[in-house]
């Protein structure tokens, strides 16, 4: 990256931090901060264009459509405004907006393919933050925010075949592990992310094993 690009990244990081400060549902600045760091690690190993990777990581949740009545155009639009204010070139801007528009998980049976290496890197980084110790913490934080049970033995997980089904499900947070978190390992786009995902996956499996033992009073 050039010095000018690094300066733009820092300015946009400060702007995103200002906008996302303090959110208890898992979409806070620190989620973005972790995705940014992980995207840098993966992106370097995959030889991606780091200016695009860093901007997309920083801007990927700046206006999540799930919090704007399902309007999927808000995220890319706000991201574009922020980049325009820093005179990011049009090609980069289009690329970043395209990544933001297609990054989200929409259910087990719904494919969300990324077209470019940079998109793959950022999607992997975002998904890694839903796995491992971090992912467990975020899942229960989100479940609490939505008033959901930790676990309900009478309500089994389902593999959602479309996004309407996925987003209207009110099941327990443990179900979310089976509906999304444990599926992520096999959906990584890059080798660098696959290696990180494998470890985070094992940690979640061990966690669940222990959760059920404690639930049943066996431990
Ligand atoms: P992304 O936008 O990165 O695809 P989401 O916005 O869907 O991710 O989810 C943000 C965080 O909240 C993730 O860690 C995700 O696993 C968690 N989450 C989403 N839906 C649920 C749910 N039904 N129960 C528990 N956690 C959830
Ligand atoms: Ni995210």
PDB file of C-alpha atoms and ligand atoms in Angstrom:
ATOM      1  CA  UNK A   1       0.000   0.000   0.000  1.00  0.00           C
ATOM      2  CA  UNK A   2       1.157   3.549  -0.680  1.00  0.00           C
ATOM      3  CA  UNK A   3       1.464   6.074   2.147  1.00  0.00           C
ATOM      4  CA  UNK A   4      -1.603   7.876   0.795  1.00  0.00           C
ATOM      5  CA  UNK A   5      -3.598   4.620   0.917  1.00  0.00           C
ATOM      6  CA  UNK A   6      -2.431   3.894   4.452  1.00  0.00           C
ATOM      7  CA  UNK A   7      -3.563   7.382   5.497  1.00  0.00           C
ATOM      8  CA  UNK A   8      -7.003   6.784   3.951  1.00  0.00           C
ATOM      9  CA  UNK A   9      -7.292   3.443   5.786  1.00  0.00           C
ATOM     10  CA  UNK A  10      -6.486   5.111   9.118  1.00  0.00           C
ATOM     11  CA  UNK A  11      -8.950   7.953   8.523  1.00  0.00           C
ATOM     12  CA  UNK A  12     -11.723   5.551   7.562  1.00  0.00           C
ATOM     13  CA  UNK A  13     -10.930   3.323  10.571  1.00  0.00           C
ATOM     14  CA  UNK A  14     -11.432   6.351  12.845  1.00  0.00           C
ATOM     15  CA  UNK A  15     -14.700   7.220  11.077  1.00  0.00           C
ATOM     16  CA  UNK A  16     -16.036   3.644  11.386  1.00  0.00           C
ATOM     17  CA  UNK A  17     -15.051   3.535  15.036  1.00  0.00           C
ATOM     18  CA  UNK A  18     -16.922   6.792  15.653  1.00  0.00           C
ATOM     19  CA  UNK A  19     -20.059   5.408  13.973  1.00  0.00           C
ATOM     20  CA  UNK A  20     -20.068   1.910  15.524  1.00  0.00           C
ATOM     21  CA  UNK A  21     -19.007   2.702  19.091  1.00  0.00           C
ATOM     22  CA  UNK A  22     -20.899   0.805  21.803  1.00  0.00           C
ATOM     23  CA  UNK A  23     -23.285  -1.818  20.450  1.00  0.00           C
ATOM     24  CA  UNK A  24     -24.192  -4.852  22.567  1.00  0.00           C
ATOM     25  CA  UNK A  25     -25.477  -7.105  19.770  1.00  0.00           C
ATOM     26  CA  UNK A  26     -22.096  -8.193  18.400  1.00  0.00           C
ATOM     27  CA  UNK A  27     -21.875  -5.528  15.688  1.00  0.00           C
ATOM     28  CA  UNK A  28     -19.574  -3.216  17.514  1.00  0.00           C
ATOM     29  CA  UNK A  29     -16.323  -1.548  16.524  1.00  0.00           C
ATOM     30  CA  UNK A  30     -14.311  -4.350  18.125  1.00  0.00           C
ATOM     31  CA  UNK A  31     -15.889  -6.929  15.790  1.00  0.00           C
ATOM     32  CA  UNK A  32     -14.762  -4.758  12.883  1.00  0.00           C
ATOM     33  CA  UNK A  33     -11.345  -4.321  14.487  1.00  0.00           C
ATOM     34  CA  UNK A  34     -10.898  -8.130  14.755  1.00  0.00           C
ATOM     35  CA  UNK A  35     -12.126  -8.729  11.200  1.00  0.00           C
ATOM     36  CA  UNK A  36      -9.700  -6.040  10.002  1.00  0.00           C
ATOM     37  CA  UNK A  37      -6.785  -7.739  11.806  1.00  0.00           C
ATOM     38  CA  UNK A  38      -7.717 -11.229  10.632  1.00  0.00           C
ATOM     39  CA  UNK A  39      -8.242  -9.967   7.065  1.00  0.00           C
ATOM     40  CA  UNK A  40      -4.739  -8.486   7.136  1.00  0.00           C
ATOM     41  CA  UNK A  41      -3.276 -11.819   8.261  1.00  0.00           C
ATOM     42  CA  UNK A  42      -5.166 -13.857   5.645  1.00  0.00           C
ATOM     43  CA  UNK A  43      -4.809 -11.231   2.906  1.00  0.00           C
ATOM     44  CA  UNK A  44      -1.030 -11.090   3.249  1.00  0.00           C
ATOM     45  CA  UNK A  45      -0.764 -14.889   2.997  1.00  0.00           C
ATOM     46  CA  UNK A  46      -3.029 -14.918  -0.053  1.00  0.00           C
ATOM     47  CA  UNK A  47      -1.297 -11.953  -1.755  1.00  0.00           C
ATOM     48  CA  UNK A  48      -4.498  -9.946  -2.040  1.00  0.00           C
ATOM     49  CA  UNK A  49      -4.793  -6.215  -2.825  1.00  0.00           C
ATOM     50  CA  UNK A  50      -4.568  -4.975   0.752  1.00  0.00           C
ATOM     51  CA  UNK A  51      -6.098  -1.543   0.145  1.00  0.00           C
ATOM     52  CA  UNK A  52      -9.345  -3.153  -1.022  1.00  0.00           C
ATOM     53  CA  UNK A  53      -9.167  -5.820   1.714  1.00  0.00           C
ATOM     54  CA  UNK A  54      -8.681  -3.309   4.524  1.00  0.00           C
ATOM     55  CA  UNK A  55     -11.386  -0.921   3.298  1.00  0.00           C
ATOM     56  CA  UNK A  56     -13.907  -3.736   2.836  1.00  0.00           C
ATOM     57  CA  UNK A  57     -13.106  -5.190   6.279  1.00  0.00           C
ATOM     58  CA  UNK A  58     -13.519  -1.777   7.906  1.00  0.00           C
ATOM     59  CA  UNK A  59     -16.745  -0.907   6.079  1.00  0.00           C
ATOM     60  CA  UNK A  60     -18.449  -4.331   5.914  1.00  0.00           C
ATOM     61  CA  UNK A  61     -20.813  -3.744   8.862  1.00  0.00           C
ATOM     62  CA  UNK A  62     -21.086   0.038   8.809  1.00  0.00           C
ATOM     63  CA  UNK A  63     -24.838  -0.166   8.121  1.00  0.00           C
ATOM     64  CA  UNK A  64     -25.979  -3.779   8.452  1.00  0.00           C
ATOM     65  CA  UNK A  65     -29.166  -4.399   6.435  1.00  0.00           C
ATOM     66  CA  UNK A  66     -30.545  -6.663   9.193  1.00  0.00           C
ATOM     67  CA  UNK A  67     -30.893  -3.494  11.288  1.00  0.00           C
ATOM     68  CA  UNK A  68     -32.419  -1.428   8.453  1.00  0.00           C
ATOM     69  CA  UNK A  69     -35.664  -3.372   7.859  1.00  0.00           C
ATOM     70  CA  UNK A  70     -33.950  -5.752   5.477  1.00  0.00           C
ATOM     71  CA  UNK A  71     -32.786  -3.006   3.079  1.00  0.00           C
ATOM     72  CA  UNK A  72     -29.630  -4.561   1.597  1.00  0.00           C
ATOM     73  CA  UNK A  73     -28.657  -1.396  -0.252  1.00  0.00           C
ATOM     74  CA  UNK A  74     -27.921   0.682   2.871  1.00  0.00           C
ATOM     75  CA  UNK A  75     -24.516  -0.886   3.661  1.00  0.00           C
ATOM     76  CA  UNK A  76     -22.887  -0.311   0.261  1.00  0.00           C
ATOM     77  CA  UNK A  77     -24.449   3.171   0.015  1.00  0.00           C
ATOM     78  CA  UNK A  78     -23.080   4.364   3.365  1.00  0.00           C
ATOM     79  CA  UNK A  79     -19.702   2.759   2.630  1.00  0.00           C
ATOM     80  CA  UNK A  80     -19.558   4.629  -0.679  1.00  0.00           C
ATOM     81  CA  UNK A  81     -20.277   7.960   1.011  1.00  0.00           C
ATOM     82  CA  UNK A  82     -17.463   7.377   3.488  1.00  0.00           C
ATOM     83  CA  UNK A  83     -15.006   6.434   0.715  1.00  0.00           C
ATOM     84  CA  UNK A  84     -16.077   9.329  -1.495  1.00  0.00           C
ATOM     85  CA  UNK A  85     -15.247  11.735   1.319  1.00  0.00           C
ATOM     86  CA  UNK A  86     -11.661  10.388   1.152  1.00  0.00           C
ATOM     87  CA  UNK A  87     -11.513  10.437  -2.681  1.00  0.00           C
ATOM     88  CA  UNK A  88     -10.959   6.685  -3.001  1.00  0.00           C
ATOM     89  CA  UNK A  89     -10.725   5.873  -6.721  1.00  0.00           C
ATOM     90  CA  UNK A  90     -13.880   4.670  -8.451  1.00  0.00           C
ATOM     91  CA  UNK A  91     -12.591   1.172  -9.274  1.00  0.00           C
ATOM     92  CA  UNK A  92     -11.667   0.432  -5.645  1.00  0.00           C
ATOM     93  CA  UNK A  93     -14.918   1.896  -4.432  1.00  0.00           C
ATOM     94  CA  UNK A  94     -17.020  -0.321  -6.714  1.00  0.00           C
ATOM     95  CA  UNK A  95     -14.997  -3.363  -5.682  1.00  0.00           C
ATOM     96  CA  UNK A  96     -15.421  -2.655  -1.949  1.00  0.00           C
ATOM     97  CA  UNK A  97     -19.174  -1.978  -2.335  1.00  0.00           C
ATOM     98  CA  UNK A  98     -19.608  -5.207  -4.243  1.00  0.00           C
ATOM     99  CA  UNK A  99     -17.897  -7.147  -1.435  1.00  0.00           C
ATOM    100  CA  UNK A 100     -20.085  -5.518   1.225  1.00  0.00           C
ATOM    101  CA  UNK A 101     -23.252  -6.293  -0.735  1.00  0.00           C
ATOM    102  CA  UNK A 102     -22.529 -10.033  -0.900  1.00  0.00           C
ATOM    103  CA  UNK A 103     -20.672 -10.887   2.331  1.00  0.00           C
ATOM    104  CA  UNK A 104     -23.495 -12.006   4.693  1.00  0.00           C
ATOM    105  CA  UNK A 105     -24.464 -15.535   5.742  1.00  0.00           C
ATOM    106  CA  UNK A 106     -28.127 -16.132   4.774  1.00  0.00           C
ATOM    107  CA  UNK A 107     -28.826 -19.735   5.875  1.00  0.00           C
ATOM    108  CA  UNK A 108     -27.310 -23.207   5.564  1.00  0.00           C
ATOM    109  CA  UNK A 109     -28.771 -23.905   2.119  1.00  0.00           C
ATOM    110  CA  UNK A 110     -28.088 -20.448   0.635  1.00  0.00           C
ATOM    111  CA  UNK A 111     -24.848 -19.960  -1.314  1.00  0.00           C
ATOM    112  CA  UNK A 112     -23.202 -16.530  -1.132  1.00  0.00           C
ATOM    113  CA  UNK A 113     -20.187 -16.822  -3.473  1.00  0.00           C
ATOM    114  CA  UNK A 114     -17.527 -14.110  -3.550  1.00  0.00           C
ATOM    115  CA  UNK A 115     -16.210 -13.133  -6.969  1.00  0.00           C
ATOM    116  CA  UNK A 116     -12.762 -11.801  -6.124  1.00  0.00           C
ATOM    117  CA  UNK A 117      -9.809 -12.858  -3.949  1.00  0.00           C
ATOM    118  CA  UNK A 118     -10.260  -9.717  -1.828  1.00  0.00           C
ATOM    119  CA  UNK A 119     -13.932 -10.589  -1.248  1.00  0.00           C
ATOM    120  CA  UNK A 120     -13.005 -14.126  -0.291  1.00  0.00           C
ATOM    121  CA  UNK A 121     -10.454 -12.872   2.223  1.00  0.00           C
ATOM    122  CA  UNK A 122     -12.863 -10.465   3.931  1.00  0.00           C
ATOM    123  CA  UNK A 123     -15.725 -12.977   3.982  1.00  0.00           C
ATOM    124  CA  UNK A 124     -13.394 -15.528   5.577  1.00  0.00           C
ATOM    125  CA  UNK A 125     -12.235 -13.023   8.198  1.00  0.00           C
ATOM    126  CA  UNK A 126     -15.843 -12.079   9.018  1.00  0.00           C
ATOM    127  CA  UNK A 127     -16.834 -15.729   9.335  1.00  0.00           C
ATOM    128  CA  UNK A 128     -13.833 -16.587  11.496  1.00  0.00           C
ATOM    129  CA  UNK A 129     -15.091 -14.025  14.014  1.00  0.00           C
ATOM    130  CA  UNK A 130     -18.278 -16.112  14.304  1.00  0.00           C
ATOM    131  CA  UNK A 131     -16.157 -19.169  15.249  1.00  0.00           C
ATOM    132  CA  UNK A 132     -14.032 -20.261  18.199  1.00  0.00           C
ATOM    133  CA  UNK A 133     -14.008 -18.464  21.560  1.00  0.00           C
ATOM    134  CA  UNK A 134     -14.994 -15.223  19.853  1.00  0.00           C
ATOM    135  CA  UNK A 135     -17.888 -16.841  18.019  1.00  0.00           C
ATOM    136  CA  UNK A 136     -19.245 -18.466  21.195  1.00  0.00           C
ATOM    137  CA  UNK A 137     -19.184 -15.126  23.020  1.00  0.00           C
ATOM    138  CA  UNK A 138     -20.937 -13.373  20.124  1.00  0.00           C
ATOM    139  CA  UNK A 139     -23.571 -16.057  19.708  1.00  0.00           C
ATOM    140  CA  UNK A 140     -24.692 -15.838  23.333  1.00  0.00           C
ATOM    141  CA  UNK A 141     -24.521 -12.040  23.274  1.00  0.00           C
ATOM    142  CA  UNK A 142     -26.761 -12.031  20.190  1.00  0.00           C
ATOM    143  CA  UNK A 143     -29.126 -14.590  21.728  1.00  0.00           C
ATOM    144  CA  UNK A 144     -29.465 -12.461  24.862  1.00  0.00           C
ATOM    145  CA  UNK A 145     -30.106  -9.388  22.751  1.00  0.00           C
ATOM    146  CA  UNK A 146     -32.939 -11.304  21.018  1.00  0.00           C
ATOM    147  CA  UNK A 147     -34.228 -12.755  24.298  1.00  0.00           C
ATOM    148  CA  UNK A 148     -33.504 -16.336  23.226  1.00  0.00           C
ATOM    149  CA  UNK A 149     -32.990 -19.414  25.372  1.00  0.00           C
ATOM    150  CA  UNK A 150     -29.434 -20.691  25.791  1.00  0.00           C
ATOM    151  CA  UNK A 151     -30.715 -24.144  24.876  1.00  0.00           C
ATOM    152  CA  UNK A 152     -34.125 -25.792  24.520  1.00  0.00           C
ATOM    153  CA  UNK A 153     -34.091 -29.619  24.293  1.00  0.00           C
ATOM    154  CA  UNK A 154     -37.617 -29.546  22.762  1.00  0.00           C
ATOM    155  CA  UNK A 155     -36.636 -27.305  19.862  1.00  0.00           C
ATOM    156  CA  UNK A 156     -34.243 -29.013  17.433  1.00  0.00           C
ATOM    157  CA  UNK A 157     -32.013 -27.184  14.927  1.00  0.00           C
ATOM    158  CA  UNK A 158     -33.081 -26.876  11.258  1.00  0.00           C
ATOM    159  CA  UNK A 159     -31.062 -26.454   8.061  1.00  0.00           C
ATOM    160  CA  UNK A 160     -32.669 -23.347   6.591  1.00  0.00           C
ATOM    161  CA  UNK A 161     -33.100 -23.483   2.853  1.00  0.00           C
ATOM    162  CA  UNK A 162     -33.798 -19.785   2.287  1.00  0.00           C
ATOM    163  CA  UNK A 163     -32.926 -16.560   4.060  1.00  0.00           C
ATOM    164  CA  UNK A 164     -36.525 -15.744   5.123  1.00  0.00           C
ATOM    165  CA  UNK A 165     -36.671 -19.047   6.996  1.00  0.00           C
ATOM    166  CA  UNK A 166     -33.206 -18.487   8.494  1.00  0.00           C
ATOM    167  CA  UNK A 167     -33.929 -14.983   9.769  1.00  0.00           C
ATOM    168  CA  UNK A 168     -37.401 -15.708  11.151  1.00  0.00           C
ATOM    169  CA  UNK A 169     -36.239 -18.657  13.283  1.00  0.00           C
ATOM    170  CA  UNK A 170     -36.436 -17.937  17.016  1.00  0.00           C
ATOM    171  CA  UNK A 171     -34.641 -21.058  18.233  1.00  0.00           C
ATOM    172  CA  UNK A 172     -32.076 -21.333  20.997  1.00  0.00           C
ATOM    173  CA  UNK A 173     -28.517 -20.101  20.727  1.00  0.00           C
ATOM    174  CA  UNK A 174     -27.238 -23.694  20.841  1.00  0.00           C
ATOM    175  CA  UNK A 175     -29.305 -24.317  17.678  1.00  0.00           C
ATOM    176  CA  UNK A 176     -27.391 -21.511  16.001  1.00  0.00           C
ATOM    177  CA  UNK A 177     -24.203 -23.582  16.343  1.00  0.00           C
ATOM    178  CA  UNK A 178     -25.772 -26.319  14.212  1.00  0.00           C
ATOM    179  CA  UNK A 179     -27.495 -23.917  11.818  1.00  0.00           C
ATOM    180  CA  UNK A 180     -24.437 -21.811  11.108  1.00  0.00           C
ATOM    181  CA  UNK A 181     -21.304 -21.881  13.261  1.00  0.00           C
ATOM    182  CA  UNK A 182     -20.357 -25.545  12.738  1.00  0.00           C
ATOM    183  CA  UNK A 183     -20.948 -25.194   8.977  1.00  0.00           C
ATOM    184  CA  UNK A 184     -18.471 -22.371   8.534  1.00  0.00           C
ATOM    185  CA  UNK A 185     -15.321 -24.531   8.566  1.00  0.00           C
ATOM    186  CA  UNK A 186     -16.279 -26.088   5.219  1.00  0.00           C
ATOM    187  CA  UNK A 187     -17.198 -22.742   3.687  1.00  0.00           C
ATOM    188  CA  UNK A 188     -13.863 -21.001   3.945  1.00  0.00           C
ATOM    189  CA  UNK A 189     -12.673 -19.598   0.619  1.00  0.00           C
ATOM    190  CA  UNK A 190      -8.906 -19.457   1.252  1.00  0.00           C
ATOM    191  CA  UNK A 191      -6.288 -21.924   2.519  1.00  0.00           C
ATOM    192  CA  UNK A 192      -5.024 -19.437   5.096  1.00  0.00           C
ATOM    193  CA  UNK A 193      -8.511 -19.152   6.613  1.00  0.00           C
ATOM    194  CA  UNK A 194      -9.163 -22.902   6.431  1.00  0.00           C
ATOM    195  CA  UNK A 195      -6.215 -23.507   8.761  1.00  0.00           C
ATOM    196  CA  UNK A 196      -7.510 -20.976  11.307  1.00  0.00           C
ATOM    197  CA  UNK A 197     -11.074 -22.275  10.967  1.00  0.00           C
ATOM    198  CA  UNK A 198     -10.035 -25.869  11.695  1.00  0.00           C
ATOM    199  CA  UNK A 199      -8.748 -24.898  15.144  1.00  0.00           C
ATOM    200  CA  UNK A 200     -11.695 -22.691  15.970  1.00  0.00           C
ATOM    201  CA  UNK A 201     -14.051 -25.494  14.901  1.00  0.00           C
ATOM    202  CA  UNK A 202     -12.446 -28.011  17.267  1.00  0.00           C
ATOM    203  CA  UNK A 203     -12.729 -25.520  20.116  1.00  0.00           C
ATOM    204  CA  UNK A 204     -16.484 -25.103  19.476  1.00  0.00           C
ATOM    205  CA  UNK A 205     -17.004 -28.871  19.339  1.00  0.00           C
ATOM    206  CA  UNK A 206     -15.237 -29.291  22.665  1.00  0.00           C
ATOM    207  CA  UNK A 207     -17.319 -26.481  24.102  1.00  0.00           C
ATOM    208  CA  UNK A 208     -20.586 -28.120  22.978  1.00  0.00           C
ATOM    209  CA  UNK A 209     -19.553 -31.508  24.323  1.00  0.00           C
ATOM    210  CA  UNK A 210     -18.927 -29.950  27.688  1.00  0.00           C
ATOM    211  CA  UNK A 211     -22.110 -27.844  27.532  1.00  0.00           C
ATOM    212  CA  UNK A 212     -24.259 -30.981  27.122  1.00  0.00           C
ATOM    213  CA  UNK A 213     -22.416 -32.872  29.846  1.00  0.00           C
ATOM    214  CA  UNK A 214     -22.984 -30.014  32.265  1.00  0.00           C
ATOM    215  CA  UNK A 215     -26.614 -29.714  31.074  1.00  0.00           C
ATOM    216  CA  UNK A 216     -27.137 -33.349  31.945  1.00  0.00           C
ATOM    217  CA  UNK A 217     -25.308 -33.082  35.249  1.00  0.00           C
ATOM    218  CA  UNK A 218     -22.555 -35.433  34.103  1.00  0.00           C
ATOM    219  CA  UNK A 219     -19.710 -33.051  34.784  1.00  0.00           C
TER     220      UNK A 219
HETATM  221  P1  LIG B   1     -22.536 -11.633   9.482  1.00  0.00           P
HETATM  222  O1  LIG B   1     -23.250 -10.333   9.220  1.00  0.00           O
HETATM  223  O2  LIG B   1     -21.096 -11.455   9.795  1.00  0.00           O
HETATM  224  O3  LIG B   1     -22.811 -12.704   8.482  1.00  0.00           O
HETATM  225  P2  LIG B   1     -24.450 -11.922  11.501  1.00  0.00           P
HETATM  226  O4  LIG B   1     -24.776 -10.470  11.482  1.00  0.00           O
HETATM  227  O5  LIG B   1     -25.384 -12.891  10.899  1.00  0.00           O
HETATM  228  O6  LIG B   1     -23.039 -12.163  10.839  1.00  0.00           O
HETATM  229  O7  LIG B   1     -24.157 -12.348  12.937  1.00  0.00           O
HETATM  230  C1  LIG B   1     -23.412 -11.572  13.842  1.00  0.00           C
HETATM  231  C2  LIG B   1     -23.055 -12.443  15.027  1.00  0.00           C
HETATM  232  O8  LIG B   1     -24.239 -12.860  15.698  1.00  0.00           O
HETATM  233  C3  LIG B   1     -22.333 -13.715  14.597  1.00  0.00           C
HETATM  234  O9  LIG B   1     -21.354 -14.074  15.528  1.00  0.00           O
HETATM  235  C4  LIG B   1     -23.464 -14.699  14.516  1.00  0.00           C
HETATM  236  O10 LIG B   1     -23.054 -16.045  14.647  1.00  0.00           O
HETATM  237  C5  LIG B   1     -24.350 -14.251  15.643  1.00  0.00           C
HETATM  238  N1  LIG B   1     -25.719 -14.657  15.364  1.00  0.00           N
HETATM  239  C6  LIG B   1     -26.458 -14.422  14.248  1.00  0.00           C
HETATM  240  N2  LIG B   1     -27.664 -15.029  14.328  1.00  0.00           N
HETATM  241  C7  LIG B   1     -27.681 -15.641  15.534  1.00  0.00           C
HETATM  242  C8  LIG B   1     -28.627 -16.446  16.238  1.00  0.00           C
HETATM  243  N3  LIG B   1     -29.823 -16.736  15.725  1.00  0.00           N
HETATM  244  N4  LIG B   1     -28.281 -16.914  17.461  1.00  0.00           N
HETATM  245  C9  LIG B   1     -27.087 -16.648  17.993  1.00  0.00           C
HETATM  246  N5  LIG B   1     -26.143 -15.893  17.398  1.00  0.00           N
HETATM  247  C10 LIG B   1     -26.433 -15.402  16.188  1.00  0.00           C
HETATM  248 NI1  LIG B   2     -19.243  -8.719  10.369  1.00  0.00          NI
END
